[in-house]
Amino acid sequence: MSIVTNKMTVQMYFKIFVVLIILTLLTFAQPYIISGTISQTVIMQLFIATIKAVLIGSYYMHLKYEAPLFRYIVLMALVTLTIFFVITATDAIFRNETFDLFQK
Amino acid sequence: MNDSQTPEFVYDKEGKKHEVVDFNNDNTGSKLGFWLFLFTELMLFGAMFLVFCFYFFRHGSDFVHASGSLNLILGGTNTLILLISTYFMGISLLHVKENKIEKAKKTIYITIFLSIVFLVIKYFEWMAEINHGIYPDSEVLNALSKGEILFFGLYFTMTGFHGLHIIVGIIVMIWVIKLLNQQKISSEKYVLVENLALYWDIVHLVWVFLFPLFYMISFGGVS
């Protein structure tokens, strides 16, 4: 444990901080750089947010330096959440459509 | 622990026997437990994001229209403030590990200060909406379209829950400072600060997704 934590330094925190600031500024600037429809804007915004989340998770929350157990349980929690989203998404998209397999 | 208890033993790879003398400083166990708590937080906010996404899909243009009335400058400032505060929280953990207790306290004070600034800005943001007559179940809000009612309902619920987490964070930070003063946290025993930093990062992570979904979608034009 003490070996791995040595990798966490103020320099590392600062580097990640600078990258996060740049990504945040990109979040503000995105509509002025590429303006698109709602879905394009949402996809671009969430793409930046996901990169930020991965950086925060791996460096600020030390998942990169933790034992594999931590990475796996975080992954499992995210998979569970994704399942909820996928199931609800199919409901949202197909709610008002009828699928009758036996009708020609 | 009590010496009169039956001793427990663990074996290493060579088969050598070691007596377990202490479970108190099980840092991995503490962290694992805290991660499990963080997963409940993930599900709490995850479910709210799920509801948001569902209604955003159904009432896209209403959400975009409602999003346009939020104050982007205040929201953006808060995004930066929270980002800076997580940086200082992380640094304080490093200071505790290196046994620089005074420096650690200073960085935690900075974090507390930034979180209070965050809450004050949030207060003005909410008041701006409330002064426009927009708050849950108000006459002005109920007269708006269904999508806009849902958007503002989710806005107050989610930023409210997030703000509540900030308040809890501040209370825990004050407690940690108290423990640092009493020398109950040291470079040997710092898992509480580590968990606090994890908590603060989760609070930040929620905002990382909350900000674009509530504030930035107004730029999305009408599809």
Short mmCIF file of C-alpha atoms in Angstrom, two decimals:
data_model
loop_
_atom_site.label_atom_id
_atom_site.label_comp_id
_atom_site.label_asym_id
_atom_site.label_seq_id
_atom_site.Cartn_x
_atom_site.Cartn_y
_atom_site.Cartn_z
CA MET A 1 0.00 0.00 0.00
CA SER A 2 2.74 2.46 0.89
CA ILE A 3 4.55 1.66 -2.37
CA VAL A 4 1.65 2.55 -4.58
CA THR A 5 0.60 5.68 -2.72
CA ASN A 6 4.01 7.20 -3.36
CA LYS A 7 2.94 7.74 -6.95
CA MET A 8 0.37 10.28 -5.78
CA THR A 9 2.16 13.60 -5.70
CA VAL A 10 1.22 17.26 -5.71
CA GLN A 11 2.57 17.46 -9.27
CA MET A 12 0.19 14.72 -10.38
CA TYR A 13 -2.74 16.46 -8.70
CA PHE A 14 -1.82 19.73 -10.36
CA LYS A 15 -1.41 18.19 -13.82
CA ILE A 16 -4.83 16.53 -13.61
CA PHE A 17 -6.26 19.81 -12.25
CA VAL A 18 -4.98 21.70 -15.31
CA VAL A 19 -6.43 19.08 -17.67
CA LEU A 20 -9.78 19.25 -15.83
CA ILE A 21 -9.81 23.06 -16.05
CA ILE A 22 -9.15 22.85 -19.80
CA LEU A 23 -11.97 20.30 -20.20
CA THR A 24 -14.30 22.52 -18.14
CA LEU A 25 -13.50 25.51 -20.35
CA LEU A 26 -14.16 23.25 -23.32
CA THR A 27 -17.56 22.49 -21.81
CA PHE A 28 -18.35 26.23 -21.77
CA ALA A 29 -16.92 26.82 -25.24
CA GLN A 30 -18.38 23.78 -27.01
CA PRO A 31 -21.55 25.51 -28.32
CA TYR A 32 -19.43 28.32 -29.80
CA ILE A 33 -16.96 25.94 -31.44
CA ILE A 34 -19.40 23.41 -32.90
CA SER A 35 -23.06 24.24 -32.59
CA GLY A 36 -25.50 21.48 -33.32
CA THR A 37 -28.92 20.07 -32.60
CA ILE A 38 -30.01 19.04 -29.10
CA SER A 39 -28.79 15.47 -29.46
CA GLN A 40 -25.42 16.55 -30.89
CA THR A 41 -24.94 19.06 -28.07
CA VAL A 42 -25.89 16.49 -25.43
CA ILE A 43 -23.55 13.88 -26.91
CA MET A 44 -20.61 16.30 -27.08
CA GLN A 45 -21.27 17.62 -23.55
CA LEU A 46 -21.59 14.14 -22.06
CA PHE A 47 -18.48 13.01 -23.93
CA ILE A 48 -16.44 15.76 -22.23
CA ALA A 49 -18.11 14.97 -18.88
CA THR A 50 -17.22 11.28 -19.25
CA ILE A 51 -13.56 12.09 -19.91
CA LYS A 52 -13.60 14.28 -16.80
CA ALA A 53 -15.26 11.52 -14.78
CA VAL A 54 -12.66 8.96 -15.88
CA LEU A 55 -9.82 11.34 -14.93
CA ILE A 56 -11.38 12.11 -11.53
CA GLY A 57 -12.02 8.43 -10.89
CA SER A 58 -8.61 7.16 -11.84
CA TYR A 59 -6.43 9.93 -10.40
CA TYR A 60 -8.33 11.94 -7.78
CA MET A 61 -10.09 8.86 -6.43
CA HIS A 62 -6.86 6.86 -6.82
CA LEU A 63 -8.50 3.96 -8.65
CA LYS A 64 -5.44 3.75 -10.87
CA TYR A 65 -3.30 3.05 -7.82
CA GLU A 66 -5.73 0.88 -5.85
CA ALA A 67 -5.89 -2.89 -5.68
CA PRO A 68 -7.78 -4.51 -8.60
CA LEU A 69 -10.67 -5.32 -6.22
CA PHE A 70 -11.63 -1.62 -6.10
CA ARG A 71 -11.54 -1.27 -9.87
CA TYR A 72 -13.75 -4.34 -10.30
CA ILE A 73 -16.41 -3.30 -7.80
CA VAL A 74 -16.57 0.20 -9.31
CA LEU A 75 -16.89 -1.37 -12.74
CA MET A 76 -19.69 -3.65 -11.51
CA ALA A 77 -21.56 -0.69 -9.98
CA LEU A 78 -21.29 1.18 -13.28
CA VAL A 79 -22.44 -1.87 -15.24
CA THR A 80 -25.47 -2.18 -12.95
CA LEU A 81 -26.32 1.49 -13.47
CA THR A 82 -25.88 1.09 -17.23
CA ILE A 83 -28.34 -1.83 -17.23
CA PHE A 84 -30.93 0.45 -15.59
CA PHE A 85 -30.30 3.08 -18.25
CA VAL A 86 -30.51 0.62 -21.13
CA ILE A 87 -33.77 -0.91 -19.88
CA THR A 88 -35.34 2.52 -19.33
CA ALA A 89 -34.07 3.70 -22.71
CA THR A 90 -35.86 0.85 -24.49
CA ASP A 91 -39.01 1.84 -22.63
CA ALA A 92 -38.60 5.50 -23.55
CA ILE A 93 -37.96 4.78 -27.21
CA PHE A 94 -40.44 1.97 -27.86
CA ARG A 95 -43.23 2.79 -25.41
CA ASN A 96 -45.76 3.93 -27.98
CA GLU A 97 -44.92 1.39 -30.64
CA THR A 98 -46.69 -1.90 -30.97
CA PHE A 99 -44.84 -4.99 -31.94
CA ASP A 100 -47.05 -7.82 -32.96
CA LEU A 101 -44.88 -10.69 -34.06
CA PHE A 102 -47.80 -12.72 -35.33
CA GLN A 103 -49.39 -10.03 -37.44
CA LYS A 104 -48.50 -9.94 -41.10
CA MET B 1 -8.39 -5.03 21.56
CA ASN B 2 -9.00 -7.14 24.63
CA ASP B 3 -6.03 -9.44 25.35
CA SER B 4 -8.18 -12.16 26.87
CA GLN B 5 -9.78 -12.96 23.49
CA THR B 6 -8.87 -16.13 21.63
CA PRO B 7 -5.97 -15.32 19.31
CA GLU B 8 -6.59 -15.48 15.56
CA PHE B 9 -3.95 -16.53 13.08
CA VAL B 10 -3.20 -15.84 9.45
CA TYR B 11 -0.74 -17.73 7.25
CA ASP B 12 1.59 -16.25 4.65
CA LYS B 13 2.64 -17.92 1.39
CA GLU B 14 5.41 -19.90 3.09
CA GLY B 15 2.87 -21.27 5.53
CA LYS B 16 4.26 -19.26 8.45
CA LYS B 17 1.82 -18.45 11.20
CA HIS B 18 1.17 -14.84 12.26
CA GLU B 19 -1.05 -13.80 15.09
CA VAL B 20 -3.62 -11.15 14.23
CA VAL B 21 -3.23 -8.48 16.87
CA ASP B 22 -5.27 -5.62 15.53
CA PHE B 23 -8.13 -5.00 13.11
CA ASN B 24 -8.33 -1.31 13.96
CA ASN B 25 -6.11 0.05 11.24
CA ASP B 26 -7.61 -1.90 8.40
CA ASN B 27 -7.39 0.90 5.82
CA THR B 28 -8.44 -1.28 2.91
CA GLY B 29 -11.51 -2.45 4.83
CA SER B 30 -12.47 1.13 5.73
CA LYS B 31 -12.06 2.25 2.16
CA LEU B 32 -14.00 -0.72 0.82
CA GLY B 33 -16.84 0.08 3.20
CA PHE B 34 -16.80 3.69 2.10
CA TRP B 35 -16.87 2.71 -1.56
CA LEU B 36 -20.00 0.65 -0.86
CA PHE B 37 -21.56 3.79 0.62
CA LEU B 38 -20.49 5.71 -2.49
CA PHE B 39 -22.32 3.14 -4.64
CA THR B 40 -25.54 3.95 -2.79
CA GLU B 41 -24.86 7.58 -3.66
CA LEU B 42 -24.28 6.54 -7.25
CA MET B 43 -27.67 4.81 -7.31
CA LEU B 44 -29.38 7.78 -5.61
CA PHE B 45 -28.12 10.31 -8.13
CA GLY B 46 -28.09 7.73 -10.94
CA ALA B 47 -31.82 7.18 -10.51
CA MET B 48 -32.44 10.93 -10.64
CA PHE B 49 -30.33 11.23 -13.80
CA LEU B 50 -32.34 8.33 -15.21
CA VAL B 51 -35.59 10.21 -14.59
CA PHE B 52 -34.03 13.32 -16.14
CA CYS B 53 -32.95 11.44 -19.27
CA PHE B 54 -36.35 9.79 -19.65
CA TYR B 55 -38.25 13.08 -19.60
CA PHE B 56 -35.59 14.89 -21.59
CA PHE B 57 -36.17 12.32 -24.31
CA ARG B 58 -39.94 12.89 -24.22
CA HIS B 59 -39.97 16.69 -23.81
CA GLY B 60 -36.71 17.68 -25.53
CA SER B 61 -37.65 21.16 -26.74
CA ASP B 62 -39.38 22.08 -23.45
CA PHE B 63 -36.25 21.11 -21.53
CA VAL B 64 -34.04 23.16 -23.86
CA HIS B 65 -36.36 26.13 -23.50
CA ALA B 66 -36.45 25.86 -19.68
CA SER B 67 -32.69 25.37 -19.53
CA GLY B 68 -32.24 28.73 -21.26
CA SER B 69 -33.65 30.54 -18.23
CA LEU B 70 -30.94 29.23 -15.88
CA ASN B 71 -28.04 31.53 -15.11
CA LEU B 72 -25.07 30.12 -16.98
CA ILE B 73 -22.52 32.47 -15.40
CA LEU B 74 -23.45 31.50 -11.84
CA GLY B 75 -23.60 27.82 -12.75
CA GLY B 76 -20.28 28.00 -14.58
CA THR B 77 -18.60 29.78 -11.66
CA ASN B 78 -19.85 27.05 -9.35
CA THR B 79 -18.42 24.40 -11.67
CA LEU B 80 -14.98 25.99 -11.42
CA ILE B 81 -15.27 26.53 -7.65
CA LEU B 82 -16.11 22.88 -7.07
CA LEU B 83 -13.24 21.76 -9.30
CA ILE B 84 -10.77 23.95 -7.38
CA SER B 85 -12.13 22.70 -4.05
CA THR B 86 -11.61 19.03 -5.01
CA TYR B 87 -8.02 19.89 -5.91
CA PHE B 88 -7.43 21.35 -2.43
CA MET B 89 -9.19 18.39 -0.79
CA GLY B 90 -6.84 16.01 -2.60
CA ILE B 91 -3.81 18.09 -1.64
CA SER B 92 -4.86 18.00 2.02
CA LEU B 93 -4.79 14.19 1.88
CA LEU B 94 -1.22 14.31 0.56
CA HIS B 95 -0.25 16.72 3.35
CA VAL B 96 -1.74 14.43 6.02
CA LYS B 97 0.19 11.49 4.58
CA GLU B 98 3.42 13.50 4.78
CA ASN B 99 2.50 14.49 8.34
CA LYS B 100 2.24 18.21 7.43
CA ILE B 101 -0.79 18.65 9.68
CA GLU B 102 -0.83 22.48 9.64
CA LYS B 103 -0.70 22.59 5.84
CA ALA B 104 -3.41 19.94 5.66
CA LYS B 105 -5.64 22.00 7.93
CA LYS B 106 -5.06 25.07 5.80
CA THR B 107 -6.11 23.26 2.61
CA ILE B 108 -9.22 21.85 4.31
CA TYR B 109 -10.11 25.40 5.44
CA ILE B 110 -9.76 26.54 1.83
CA THR B 111 -12.07 23.70 0.75
CA ILE B 112 -14.64 24.70 3.38
CA PHE B 113 -14.43 28.32 2.25
CA LEU B 114 -14.93 27.35 -1.41
CA SER B 115 -17.90 25.11 -0.53
CA ILE B 116 -19.54 27.96 1.36
CA VAL B 117 -18.99 30.23 -1.67
CA PHE B 118 -20.60 27.48 -3.78
CA LEU B 119 -23.64 27.41 -1.49
CA VAL B 120 -23.96 31.20 -1.46
CA ILE B 121 -23.90 31.31 -5.27
CA LYS B 122 -26.43 28.47 -5.32
CA TYR B 123 -28.63 30.49 -2.96
CA PHE B 124 -28.63 33.50 -5.29
CA GLU B 125 -29.32 31.23 -8.24
CA TRP B 126 -32.30 29.63 -6.54
CA MET B 127 -33.56 33.00 -5.31
CA ALA B 128 -33.44 34.37 -8.87
CA GLU B 129 -35.74 31.55 -9.96
CA ILE B 130 -37.98 31.85 -6.92
CA ASN B 131 -38.28 35.62 -7.42
CA HIS B 132 -39.49 34.91 -10.94
CA GLY B 133 -42.21 32.85 -9.28
CA ILE B 134 -40.63 29.57 -10.31
CA TYR B 135 -40.57 27.05 -7.50
CA PRO B 136 -42.23 23.65 -7.13
CA ASP B 137 -46.03 23.90 -7.36
CA SER B 138 -46.04 27.68 -7.86
CA GLU B 139 -48.74 29.25 -10.01
CA VAL B 140 -46.24 30.56 -12.55
CA LEU B 141 -44.61 27.15 -12.89
CA ASN B 142 -47.88 25.25 -13.12
CA ALA B 143 -48.94 27.50 -15.99
CA LEU B 144 -45.92 26.42 -18.04
CA SER B 145 -45.75 23.38 -20.30
CA LYS B 146 -45.47 19.86 -18.87
CA GLY B 147 -41.81 19.50 -19.88
CA GLU B 148 -40.85 22.78 -18.23
CA ILE B 149 -42.59 21.80 -14.99
CA LEU B 150 -40.63 18.55 -15.02
CA PHE B 151 -37.38 20.34 -15.82
CA PHE B 152 -37.68 22.78 -12.92
CA GLY B 153 -38.89 20.04 -10.57
CA LEU B 154 -35.80 18.00 -11.38
CA TYR B 155 -33.61 21.11 -11.23
CA PHE B 156 -34.69 21.94 -7.67
CA THR B 157 -34.59 18.29 -6.55
CA MET B 158 -31.20 17.43 -7.99
CA THR B 159 -29.34 20.65 -7.18
CA GLY B 160 -31.05 20.53 -3.77
CA PHE B 161 -29.79 17.02 -3.08
CA HIS B 162 -26.38 18.04 -4.34
CA GLY B 163 -26.38 21.10 -2.08
CA LEU B 164 -27.35 18.89 0.85
CA HIS B 165 -24.29 16.76 0.12
CA ILE B 166 -22.13 19.89 0.11
CA ILE B 167 -23.51 20.83 3.55
CA VAL B 168 -22.81 17.33 4.89
CA GLY B 169 -19.31 17.57 3.39
CA ILE B 170 -18.66 20.84 5.22
CA ILE B 171 -19.80 19.29 8.53
CA VAL B 172 -17.49 16.29 8.04
CA MET B 173 -14.61 18.63 7.14
CA ILE B 174 -15.10 20.57 10.36
CA TRP B 175 -15.10 17.27 12.25
CA VAL B 176 -11.87 16.21 10.50
CA ILE B 177 -10.23 19.51 11.46
CA LYS B 178 -11.28 18.88 15.05
CA LEU B 179 -9.72 15.41 14.92
CA LEU B 180 -6.56 16.86 13.37
CA ASN B 181 -6.36 19.34 16.25
CA GLN B 182 -6.74 16.48 18.73
CA GLN B 183 -4.00 14.59 16.84
CA LYS B 184 -6.36 11.69 16.26
CA ILE B 185 -5.49 11.76 12.57
CA SER B 186 -1.84 11.32 11.68
CA SER B 187 0.36 10.17 8.80
CA GLU B 188 -0.16 6.64 10.17
CA LYS B 189 -3.93 6.84 10.50
CA TYR B 190 -5.45 8.97 7.80
CA VAL B 191 -8.15 6.80 6.21
CA LEU B 192 -10.87 9.23 7.34
CA VAL B 193 -9.29 12.03 5.30
CA GLU B 194 -8.95 9.63 2.38
CA ASN B 195 -12.66 8.73 2.58
CA LEU B 196 -13.59 12.39 2.90
CA ALA B 197 -11.60 13.10 -0.28
CA LEU B 198 -13.46 10.25 -2.02
CA TYR B 199 -16.79 11.69 -0.87
CA TRP B 200 -15.85 15.12 -2.13
CA ASP B 201 -14.86 13.68 -5.49
CA ILE B 202 -18.25 11.96 -5.80
CA VAL B 203 -19.97 15.27 -5.01
CA HIS B 204 -17.85 16.83 -7.76
CA LEU B 205 -18.59 13.96 -10.17
CA VAL B 206 -22.33 14.47 -9.75
CA TRP B 207 -21.89 18.13 -10.66
CA VAL B 208 -19.73 17.20 -13.68
CA PHE B 209 -22.81 15.51 -15.20
CA LEU B 210 -25.39 17.83 -13.65
CA PHE B 211 -23.95 21.01 -15.14
CA PRO B 212 -24.00 20.04 -18.85
CA LEU B 213 -27.43 18.39 -18.57
CA PHE B 214 -29.12 21.33 -16.86
CA TYR B 215 -27.23 24.36 -18.11
CA MET B 216 -25.57 23.56 -21.42
CA ILE B 217 -28.46 21.90 -23.26
CA SER B 218 -29.97 25.36 -23.86
CA PHE B 219 -27.42 25.78 -26.65
CA GLY B 220 -28.88 22.83 -28.49
CA GLY B 221 -31.29 24.67 -30.79
CA VAL B 222 -34.60 23.05 -31.56
CA SER B 223 -34.38 19.71 -33.28
#
